PDB file of C-alpha atoms in Angstrom:
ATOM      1  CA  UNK A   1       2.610  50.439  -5.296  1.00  0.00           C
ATOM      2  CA  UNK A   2       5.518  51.477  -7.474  1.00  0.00           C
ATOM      3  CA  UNK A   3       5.108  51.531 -11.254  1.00  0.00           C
ATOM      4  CA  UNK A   4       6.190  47.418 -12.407  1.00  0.00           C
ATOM      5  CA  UNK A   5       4.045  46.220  -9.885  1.00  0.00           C
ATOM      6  CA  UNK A   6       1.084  48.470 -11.407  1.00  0.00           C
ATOM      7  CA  UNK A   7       1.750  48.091 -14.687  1.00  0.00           C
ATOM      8  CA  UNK A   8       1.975  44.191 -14.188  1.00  0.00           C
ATOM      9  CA  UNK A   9      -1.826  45.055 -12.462  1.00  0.00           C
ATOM     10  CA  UNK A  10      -2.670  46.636 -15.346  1.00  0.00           C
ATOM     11  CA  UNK A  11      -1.692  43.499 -18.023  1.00  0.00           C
ATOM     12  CA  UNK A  12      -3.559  41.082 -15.601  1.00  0.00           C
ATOM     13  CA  UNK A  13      -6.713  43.061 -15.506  1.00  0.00           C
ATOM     14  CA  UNK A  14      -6.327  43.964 -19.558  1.00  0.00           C
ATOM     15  CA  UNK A  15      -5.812  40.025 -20.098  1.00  0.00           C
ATOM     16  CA  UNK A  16      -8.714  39.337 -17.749  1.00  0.00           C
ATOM     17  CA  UNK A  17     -10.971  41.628 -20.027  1.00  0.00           C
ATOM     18  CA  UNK A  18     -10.097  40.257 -23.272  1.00  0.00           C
ATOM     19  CA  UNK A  19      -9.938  36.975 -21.842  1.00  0.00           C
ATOM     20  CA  UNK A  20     -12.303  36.357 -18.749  1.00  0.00           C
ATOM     21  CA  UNK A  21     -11.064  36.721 -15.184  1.00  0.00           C
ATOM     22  CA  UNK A  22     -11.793  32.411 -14.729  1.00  0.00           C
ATOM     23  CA  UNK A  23      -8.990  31.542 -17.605  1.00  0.00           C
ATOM     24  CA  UNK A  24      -6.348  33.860 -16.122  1.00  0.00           C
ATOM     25  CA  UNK A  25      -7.245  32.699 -12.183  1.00  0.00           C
ATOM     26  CA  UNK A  26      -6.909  29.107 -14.022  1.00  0.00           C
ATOM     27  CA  UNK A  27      -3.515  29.619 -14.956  1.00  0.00           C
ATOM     28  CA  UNK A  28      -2.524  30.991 -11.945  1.00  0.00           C
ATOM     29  CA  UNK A  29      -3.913  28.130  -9.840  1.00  0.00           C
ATOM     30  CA  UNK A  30      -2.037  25.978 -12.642  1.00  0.00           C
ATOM     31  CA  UNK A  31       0.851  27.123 -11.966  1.00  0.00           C
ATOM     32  CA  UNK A  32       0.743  27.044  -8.252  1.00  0.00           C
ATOM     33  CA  UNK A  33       0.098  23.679  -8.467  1.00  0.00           C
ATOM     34  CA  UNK A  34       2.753  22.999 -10.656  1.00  0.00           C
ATOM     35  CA  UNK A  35       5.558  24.710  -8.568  1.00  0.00           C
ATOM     36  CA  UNK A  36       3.953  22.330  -5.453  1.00  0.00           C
ATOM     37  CA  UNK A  37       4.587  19.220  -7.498  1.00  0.00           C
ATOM     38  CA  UNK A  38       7.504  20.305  -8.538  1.00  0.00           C
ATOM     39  CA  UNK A  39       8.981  21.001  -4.789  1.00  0.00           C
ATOM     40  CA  UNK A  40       7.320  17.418  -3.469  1.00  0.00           C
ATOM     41  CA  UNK A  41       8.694  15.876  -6.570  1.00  0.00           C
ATOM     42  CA  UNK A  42      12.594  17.778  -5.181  1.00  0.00           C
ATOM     43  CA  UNK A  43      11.912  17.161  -1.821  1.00  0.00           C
ATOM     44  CA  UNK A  44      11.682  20.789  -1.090  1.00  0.00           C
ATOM     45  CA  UNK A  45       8.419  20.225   1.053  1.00  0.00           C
ATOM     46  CA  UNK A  46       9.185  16.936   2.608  1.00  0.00           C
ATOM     47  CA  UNK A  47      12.729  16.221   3.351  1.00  0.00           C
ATOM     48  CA  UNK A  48      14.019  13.060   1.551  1.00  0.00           C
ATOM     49  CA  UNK A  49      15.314  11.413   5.321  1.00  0.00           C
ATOM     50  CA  UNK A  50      11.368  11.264   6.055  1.00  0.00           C
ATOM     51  CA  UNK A  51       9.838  10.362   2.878  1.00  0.00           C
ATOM     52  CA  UNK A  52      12.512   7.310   2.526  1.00  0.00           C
ATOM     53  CA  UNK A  53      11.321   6.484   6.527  1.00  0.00           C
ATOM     54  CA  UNK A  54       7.946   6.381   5.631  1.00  0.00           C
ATOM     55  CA  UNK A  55       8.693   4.201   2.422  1.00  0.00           C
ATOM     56  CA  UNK A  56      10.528   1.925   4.789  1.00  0.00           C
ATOM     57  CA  UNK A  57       7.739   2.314   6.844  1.00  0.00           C
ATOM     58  CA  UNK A  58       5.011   0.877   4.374  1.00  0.00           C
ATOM     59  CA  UNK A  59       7.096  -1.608   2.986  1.00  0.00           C
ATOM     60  CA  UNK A  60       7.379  -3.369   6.690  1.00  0.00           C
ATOM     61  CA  UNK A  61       4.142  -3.249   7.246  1.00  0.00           C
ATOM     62  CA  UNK A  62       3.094  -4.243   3.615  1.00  0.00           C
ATOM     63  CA  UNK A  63       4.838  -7.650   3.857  1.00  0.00           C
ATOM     64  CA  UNK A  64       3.484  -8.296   7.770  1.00  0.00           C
ATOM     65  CA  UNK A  65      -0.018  -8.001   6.380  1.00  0.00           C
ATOM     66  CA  UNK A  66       0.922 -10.168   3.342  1.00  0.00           C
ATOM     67  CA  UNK A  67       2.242 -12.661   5.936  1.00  0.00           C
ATOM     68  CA  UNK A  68      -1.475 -12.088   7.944  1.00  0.00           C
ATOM     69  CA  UNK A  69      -3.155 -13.150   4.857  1.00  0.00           C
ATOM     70  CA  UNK A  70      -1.577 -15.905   3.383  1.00  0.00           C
ATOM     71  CA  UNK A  71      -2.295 -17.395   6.994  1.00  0.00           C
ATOM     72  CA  UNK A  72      -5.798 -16.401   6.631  1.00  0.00           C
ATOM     73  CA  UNK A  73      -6.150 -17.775   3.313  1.00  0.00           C
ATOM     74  CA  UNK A  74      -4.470 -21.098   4.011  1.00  0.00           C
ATOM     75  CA  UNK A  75      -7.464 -23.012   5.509  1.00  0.00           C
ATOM     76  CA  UNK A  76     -10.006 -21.692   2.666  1.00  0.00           C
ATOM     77  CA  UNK A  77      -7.456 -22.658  -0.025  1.00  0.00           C
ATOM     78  CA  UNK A  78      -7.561 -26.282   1.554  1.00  0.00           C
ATOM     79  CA  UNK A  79     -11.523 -26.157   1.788  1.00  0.00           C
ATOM     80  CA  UNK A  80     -11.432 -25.273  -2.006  1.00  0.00           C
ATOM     81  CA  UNK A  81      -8.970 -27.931  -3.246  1.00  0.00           C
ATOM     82  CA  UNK A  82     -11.015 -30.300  -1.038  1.00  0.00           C
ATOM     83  CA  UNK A  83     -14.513 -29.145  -3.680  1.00  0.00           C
ATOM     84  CA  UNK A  84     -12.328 -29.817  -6.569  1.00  0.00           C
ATOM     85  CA  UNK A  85     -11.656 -33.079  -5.558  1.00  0.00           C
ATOM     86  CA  UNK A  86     -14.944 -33.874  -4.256  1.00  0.00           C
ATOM     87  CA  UNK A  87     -16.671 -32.335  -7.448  1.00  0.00           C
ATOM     88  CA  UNK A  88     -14.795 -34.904  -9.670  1.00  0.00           C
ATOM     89  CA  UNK A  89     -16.039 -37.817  -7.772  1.00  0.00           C
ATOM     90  CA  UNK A  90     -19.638 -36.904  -8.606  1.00  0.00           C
ATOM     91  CA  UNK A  91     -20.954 -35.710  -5.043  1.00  0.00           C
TER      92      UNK A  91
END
């Protein structure tokens, strides 16, 4: 190891002392994380060309299974208008 990468050793391990080893392993998951958003959020990990076919993708299928249930739901909205009006006549 040359000397900046063991004196940069040295501040993590002094900082892990004074502070406990769990808040400075916190921070660096934190900002591992953060850089990951950050490239999904750019399109760095997934290319934009997919992630706008896959968009595409859900939207399609989205409205066929809208279409799927308002033809499902057709037949019990008719059996429930049919209880309103029979509800009003008394029986």
């Amino acid at each position: 190891m040359d000397e900046t990468q063991l004196d940069a050793t040295e501040r993590i391990a002094q900082m892990a002392e004074k502070y406990g080893l769990s808040l400075i392993l916190m921070l660096i998951l934190l900002g591992v994380v953060l850089a990951f958003l950050w490239m999904l959020t750019s399109g760095r990990l997934v290319p934009r060309s997919l992630l706008d076919k896959a968009e595409e993708d859900r939207d399609r299928l989205q409205d066929i299974l809208d279409n799927e249930r308002a033809g499902m739901m057709g037949p019990l909205l008719d059996v429930v208008k049919s209880y309103k009006k029979d509800e009003g006549k008394g029986g």
